[in-house]
mmCIF file of C-alpha atoms in Angstrom:
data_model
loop_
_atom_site.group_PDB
_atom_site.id
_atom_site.type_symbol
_atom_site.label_atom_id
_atom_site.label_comp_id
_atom_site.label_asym_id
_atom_site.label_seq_id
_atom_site.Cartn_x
_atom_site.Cartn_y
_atom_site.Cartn_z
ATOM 1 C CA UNK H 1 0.000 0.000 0.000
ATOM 2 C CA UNK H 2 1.232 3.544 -0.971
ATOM 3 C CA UNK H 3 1.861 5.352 2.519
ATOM 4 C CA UNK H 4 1.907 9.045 2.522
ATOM 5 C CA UNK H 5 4.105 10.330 5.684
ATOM 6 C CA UNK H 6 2.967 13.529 6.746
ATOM 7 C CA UNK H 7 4.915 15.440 9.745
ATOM 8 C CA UNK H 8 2.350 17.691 11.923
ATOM 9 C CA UNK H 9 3.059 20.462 14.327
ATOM 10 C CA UNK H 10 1.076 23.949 15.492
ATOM 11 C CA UNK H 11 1.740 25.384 11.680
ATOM 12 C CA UNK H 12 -1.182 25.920 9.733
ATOM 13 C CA UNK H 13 0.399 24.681 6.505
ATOM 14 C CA UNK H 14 0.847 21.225 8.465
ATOM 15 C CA UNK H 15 -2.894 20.722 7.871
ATOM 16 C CA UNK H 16 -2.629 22.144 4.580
ATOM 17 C CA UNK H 17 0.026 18.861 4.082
ATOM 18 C CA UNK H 18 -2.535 16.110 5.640
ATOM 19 C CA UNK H 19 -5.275 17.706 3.373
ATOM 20 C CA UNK H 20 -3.268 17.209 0.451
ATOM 21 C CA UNK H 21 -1.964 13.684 1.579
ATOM 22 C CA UNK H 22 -5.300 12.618 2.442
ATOM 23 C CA UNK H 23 -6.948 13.398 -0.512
ATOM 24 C CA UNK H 24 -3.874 11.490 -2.646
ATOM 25 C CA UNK H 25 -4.320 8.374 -0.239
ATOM 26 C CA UNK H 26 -7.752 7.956 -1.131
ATOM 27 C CA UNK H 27 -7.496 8.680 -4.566
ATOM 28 C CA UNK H 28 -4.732 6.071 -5.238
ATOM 29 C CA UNK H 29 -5.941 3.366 -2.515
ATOM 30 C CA UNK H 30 -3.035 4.535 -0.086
ATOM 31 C CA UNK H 31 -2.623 5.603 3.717
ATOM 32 C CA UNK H 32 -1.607 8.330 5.574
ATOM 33 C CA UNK H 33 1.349 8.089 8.350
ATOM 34 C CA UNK H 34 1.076 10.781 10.484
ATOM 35 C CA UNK H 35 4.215 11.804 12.430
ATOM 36 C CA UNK H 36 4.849 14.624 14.886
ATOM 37 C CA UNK H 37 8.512 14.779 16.475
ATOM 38 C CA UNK H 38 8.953 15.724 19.978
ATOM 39 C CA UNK H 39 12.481 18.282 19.802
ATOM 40 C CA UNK H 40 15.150 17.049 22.187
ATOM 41 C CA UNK H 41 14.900 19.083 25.696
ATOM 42 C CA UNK H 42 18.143 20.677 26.799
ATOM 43 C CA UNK H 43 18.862 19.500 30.300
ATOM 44 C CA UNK H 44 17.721 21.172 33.744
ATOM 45 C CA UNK H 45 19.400 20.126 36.720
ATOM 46 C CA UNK H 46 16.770 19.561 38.461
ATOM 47 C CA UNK H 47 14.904 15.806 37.321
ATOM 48 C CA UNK H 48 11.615 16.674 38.326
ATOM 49 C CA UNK H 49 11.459 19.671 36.400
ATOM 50 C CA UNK H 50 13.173 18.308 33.191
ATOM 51 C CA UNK H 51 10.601 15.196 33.868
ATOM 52 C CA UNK H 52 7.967 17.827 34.139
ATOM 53 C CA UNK H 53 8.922 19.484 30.461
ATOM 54 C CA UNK H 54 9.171 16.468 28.971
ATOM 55 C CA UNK H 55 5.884 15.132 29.709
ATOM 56 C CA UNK H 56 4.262 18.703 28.666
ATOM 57 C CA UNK H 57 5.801 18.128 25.515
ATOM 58 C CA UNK H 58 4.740 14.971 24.870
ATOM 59 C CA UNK H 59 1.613 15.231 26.131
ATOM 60 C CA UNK H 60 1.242 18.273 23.654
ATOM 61 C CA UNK H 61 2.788 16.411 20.629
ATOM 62 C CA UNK H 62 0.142 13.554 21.221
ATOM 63 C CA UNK H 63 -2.841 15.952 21.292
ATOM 64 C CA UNK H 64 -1.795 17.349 18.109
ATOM 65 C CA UNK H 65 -1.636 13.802 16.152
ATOM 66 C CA UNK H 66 -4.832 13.185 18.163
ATOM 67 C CA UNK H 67 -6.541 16.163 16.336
ATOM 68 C CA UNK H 68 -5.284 15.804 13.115
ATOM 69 C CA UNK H 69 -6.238 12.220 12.995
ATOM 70 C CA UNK H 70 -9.618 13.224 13.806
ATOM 71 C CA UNK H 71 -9.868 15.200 10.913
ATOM 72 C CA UNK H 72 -8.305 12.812 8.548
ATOM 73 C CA UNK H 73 -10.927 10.253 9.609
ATOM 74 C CA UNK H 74 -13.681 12.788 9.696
ATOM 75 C CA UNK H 75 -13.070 14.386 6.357
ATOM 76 C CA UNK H 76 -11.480 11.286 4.255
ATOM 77 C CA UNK H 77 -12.450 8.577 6.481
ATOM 78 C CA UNK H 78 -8.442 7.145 6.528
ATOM 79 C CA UNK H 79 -7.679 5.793 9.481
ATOM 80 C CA UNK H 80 -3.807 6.928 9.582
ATOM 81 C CA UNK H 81 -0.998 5.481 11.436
ATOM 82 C CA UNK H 82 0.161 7.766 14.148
ATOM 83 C CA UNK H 83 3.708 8.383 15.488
ATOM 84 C CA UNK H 84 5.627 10.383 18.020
ATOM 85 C CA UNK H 85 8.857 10.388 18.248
ATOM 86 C CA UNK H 86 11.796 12.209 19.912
ATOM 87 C CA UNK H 87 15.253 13.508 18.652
ATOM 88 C CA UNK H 88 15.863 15.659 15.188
ATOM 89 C CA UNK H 89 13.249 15.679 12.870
ATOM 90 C CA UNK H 90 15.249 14.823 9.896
ATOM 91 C CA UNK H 91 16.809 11.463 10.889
ATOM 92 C CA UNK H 92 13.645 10.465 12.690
ATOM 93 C CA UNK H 93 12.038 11.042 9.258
ATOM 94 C CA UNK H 94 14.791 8.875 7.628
ATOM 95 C CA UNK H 95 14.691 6.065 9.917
ATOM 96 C CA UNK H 96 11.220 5.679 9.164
ATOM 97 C CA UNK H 97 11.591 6.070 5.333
ATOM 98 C CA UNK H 98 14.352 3.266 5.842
ATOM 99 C CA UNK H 99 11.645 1.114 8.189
ATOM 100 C CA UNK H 100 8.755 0.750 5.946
ATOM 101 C CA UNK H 101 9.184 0.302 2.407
ATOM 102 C CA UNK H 102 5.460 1.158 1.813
ATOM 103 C CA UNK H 103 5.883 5.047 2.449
ATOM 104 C CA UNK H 104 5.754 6.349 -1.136
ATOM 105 C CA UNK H 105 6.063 10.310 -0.422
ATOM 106 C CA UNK H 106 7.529 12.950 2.449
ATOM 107 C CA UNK H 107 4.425 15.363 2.129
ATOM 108 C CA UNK H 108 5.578 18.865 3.858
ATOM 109 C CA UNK H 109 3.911 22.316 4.456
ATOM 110 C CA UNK H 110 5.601 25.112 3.133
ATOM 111 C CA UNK H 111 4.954 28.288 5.058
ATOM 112 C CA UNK H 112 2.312 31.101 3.086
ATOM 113 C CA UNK H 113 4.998 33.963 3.731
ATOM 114 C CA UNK H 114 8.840 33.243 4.582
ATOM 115 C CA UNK H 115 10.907 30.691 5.049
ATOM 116 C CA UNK H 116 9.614 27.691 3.961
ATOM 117 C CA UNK H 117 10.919 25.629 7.310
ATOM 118 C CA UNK H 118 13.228 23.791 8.816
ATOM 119 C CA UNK H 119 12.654 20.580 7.051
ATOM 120 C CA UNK H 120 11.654 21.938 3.736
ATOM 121 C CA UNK H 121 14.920 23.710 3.862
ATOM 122 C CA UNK H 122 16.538 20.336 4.469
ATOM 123 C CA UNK H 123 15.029 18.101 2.638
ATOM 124 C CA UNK H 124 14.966 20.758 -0.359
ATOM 125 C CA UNK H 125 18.118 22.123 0.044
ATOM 126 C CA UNK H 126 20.934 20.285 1.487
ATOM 127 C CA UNK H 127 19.356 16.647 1.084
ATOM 128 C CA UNK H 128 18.238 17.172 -2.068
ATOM 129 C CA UNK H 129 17.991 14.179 -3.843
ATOM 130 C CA UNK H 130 18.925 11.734 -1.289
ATOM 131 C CA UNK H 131 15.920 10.200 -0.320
ATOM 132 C CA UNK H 132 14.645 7.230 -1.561
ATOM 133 C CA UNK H 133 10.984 8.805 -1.998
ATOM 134 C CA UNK H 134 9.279 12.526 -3.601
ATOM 135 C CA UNK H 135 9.371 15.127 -1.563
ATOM 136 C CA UNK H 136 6.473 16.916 -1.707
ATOM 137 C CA UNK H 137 5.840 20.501 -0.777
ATOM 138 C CA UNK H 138 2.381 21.859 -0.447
ATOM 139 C CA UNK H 139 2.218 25.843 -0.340
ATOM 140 C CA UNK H 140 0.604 27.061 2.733
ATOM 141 C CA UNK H 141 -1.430 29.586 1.090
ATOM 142 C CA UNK H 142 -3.793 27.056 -0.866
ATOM 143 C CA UNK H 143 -7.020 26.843 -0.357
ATOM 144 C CA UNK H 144 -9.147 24.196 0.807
ATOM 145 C CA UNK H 145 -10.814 24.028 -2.810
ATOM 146 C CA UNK H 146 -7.243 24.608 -4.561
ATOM 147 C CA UNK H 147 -5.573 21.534 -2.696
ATOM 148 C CA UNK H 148 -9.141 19.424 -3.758
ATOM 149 C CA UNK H 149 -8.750 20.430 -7.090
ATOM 150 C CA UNK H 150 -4.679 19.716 -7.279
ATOM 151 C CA UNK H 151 -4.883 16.519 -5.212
#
């Protein structure tokens, strides 16, 4: 099965991305993997605390896949694999490239205005070319009738 890999955070253009990858997964019989990355903490001294941070973080990372899972089942009915990780984006998103032979495309959000972010300027820049699978960026400033009508 064709696996889309989408990675979500609190950017608009991340739903933008699950839109588009939705709408390609059910057009070509595929599935969504959603993927939010939890950034590394720098340490406090003090455990509790750092153990406190931590579990804010993932507890917000989880609420976030929880969400947009809800709308990819609601609008698309997909039921999409969900994962959080933690460490650097980028080599998370490689490992998992490497792991499943199924995932057919990165799908990233590009920002409306700006830089484009940190992993399309990765990906797009220095990696160019070196993944295994498309890379595909979805401008944040589509619509949600545009990204129907492209997807």
């Amino acid at each position: 099965m064709r696996i889309y890999l989408v990675v979500i955070d609190d950017s608009p253009e991340a739903g933008i991305a699950l839109r588009f990858a939705a709408r390609r997964a059910v057009k070509t019989g595929g599935g969504v993997e959603i993927l939010t990355v939890i950034p590394p903490q720098e340490f406090i001294a003090f455990g509790g605390v750092q153990a406190t941070i931590e579990e804010e973080a993932r507890l917000h990372a989880e609420g976030l896949v929880a969400g947009a899972a809800g709308t990819l089942l609601e609008e698309s009915g997909l039921r999409p694999s969900i994962t959080v990780r933690e460490g650097e984006s980028a080599k998370i998103i490689r490992e998992m490239i490497a792991a499943n032979p199924d995932i057919a495309a990165l799908v990233l959000g590009a920002a409306a205005t700006g830089a484009p972010g940190e992993l399309i300027a990765h990906f797009a820049g220095t990696d160019a070319g070196s993944l295994p699978v498309p890379v595909m960026i979805i401008p944040g400033s589509l619509t949600r009738e545009a990204i129907d009508r492209l997807s």
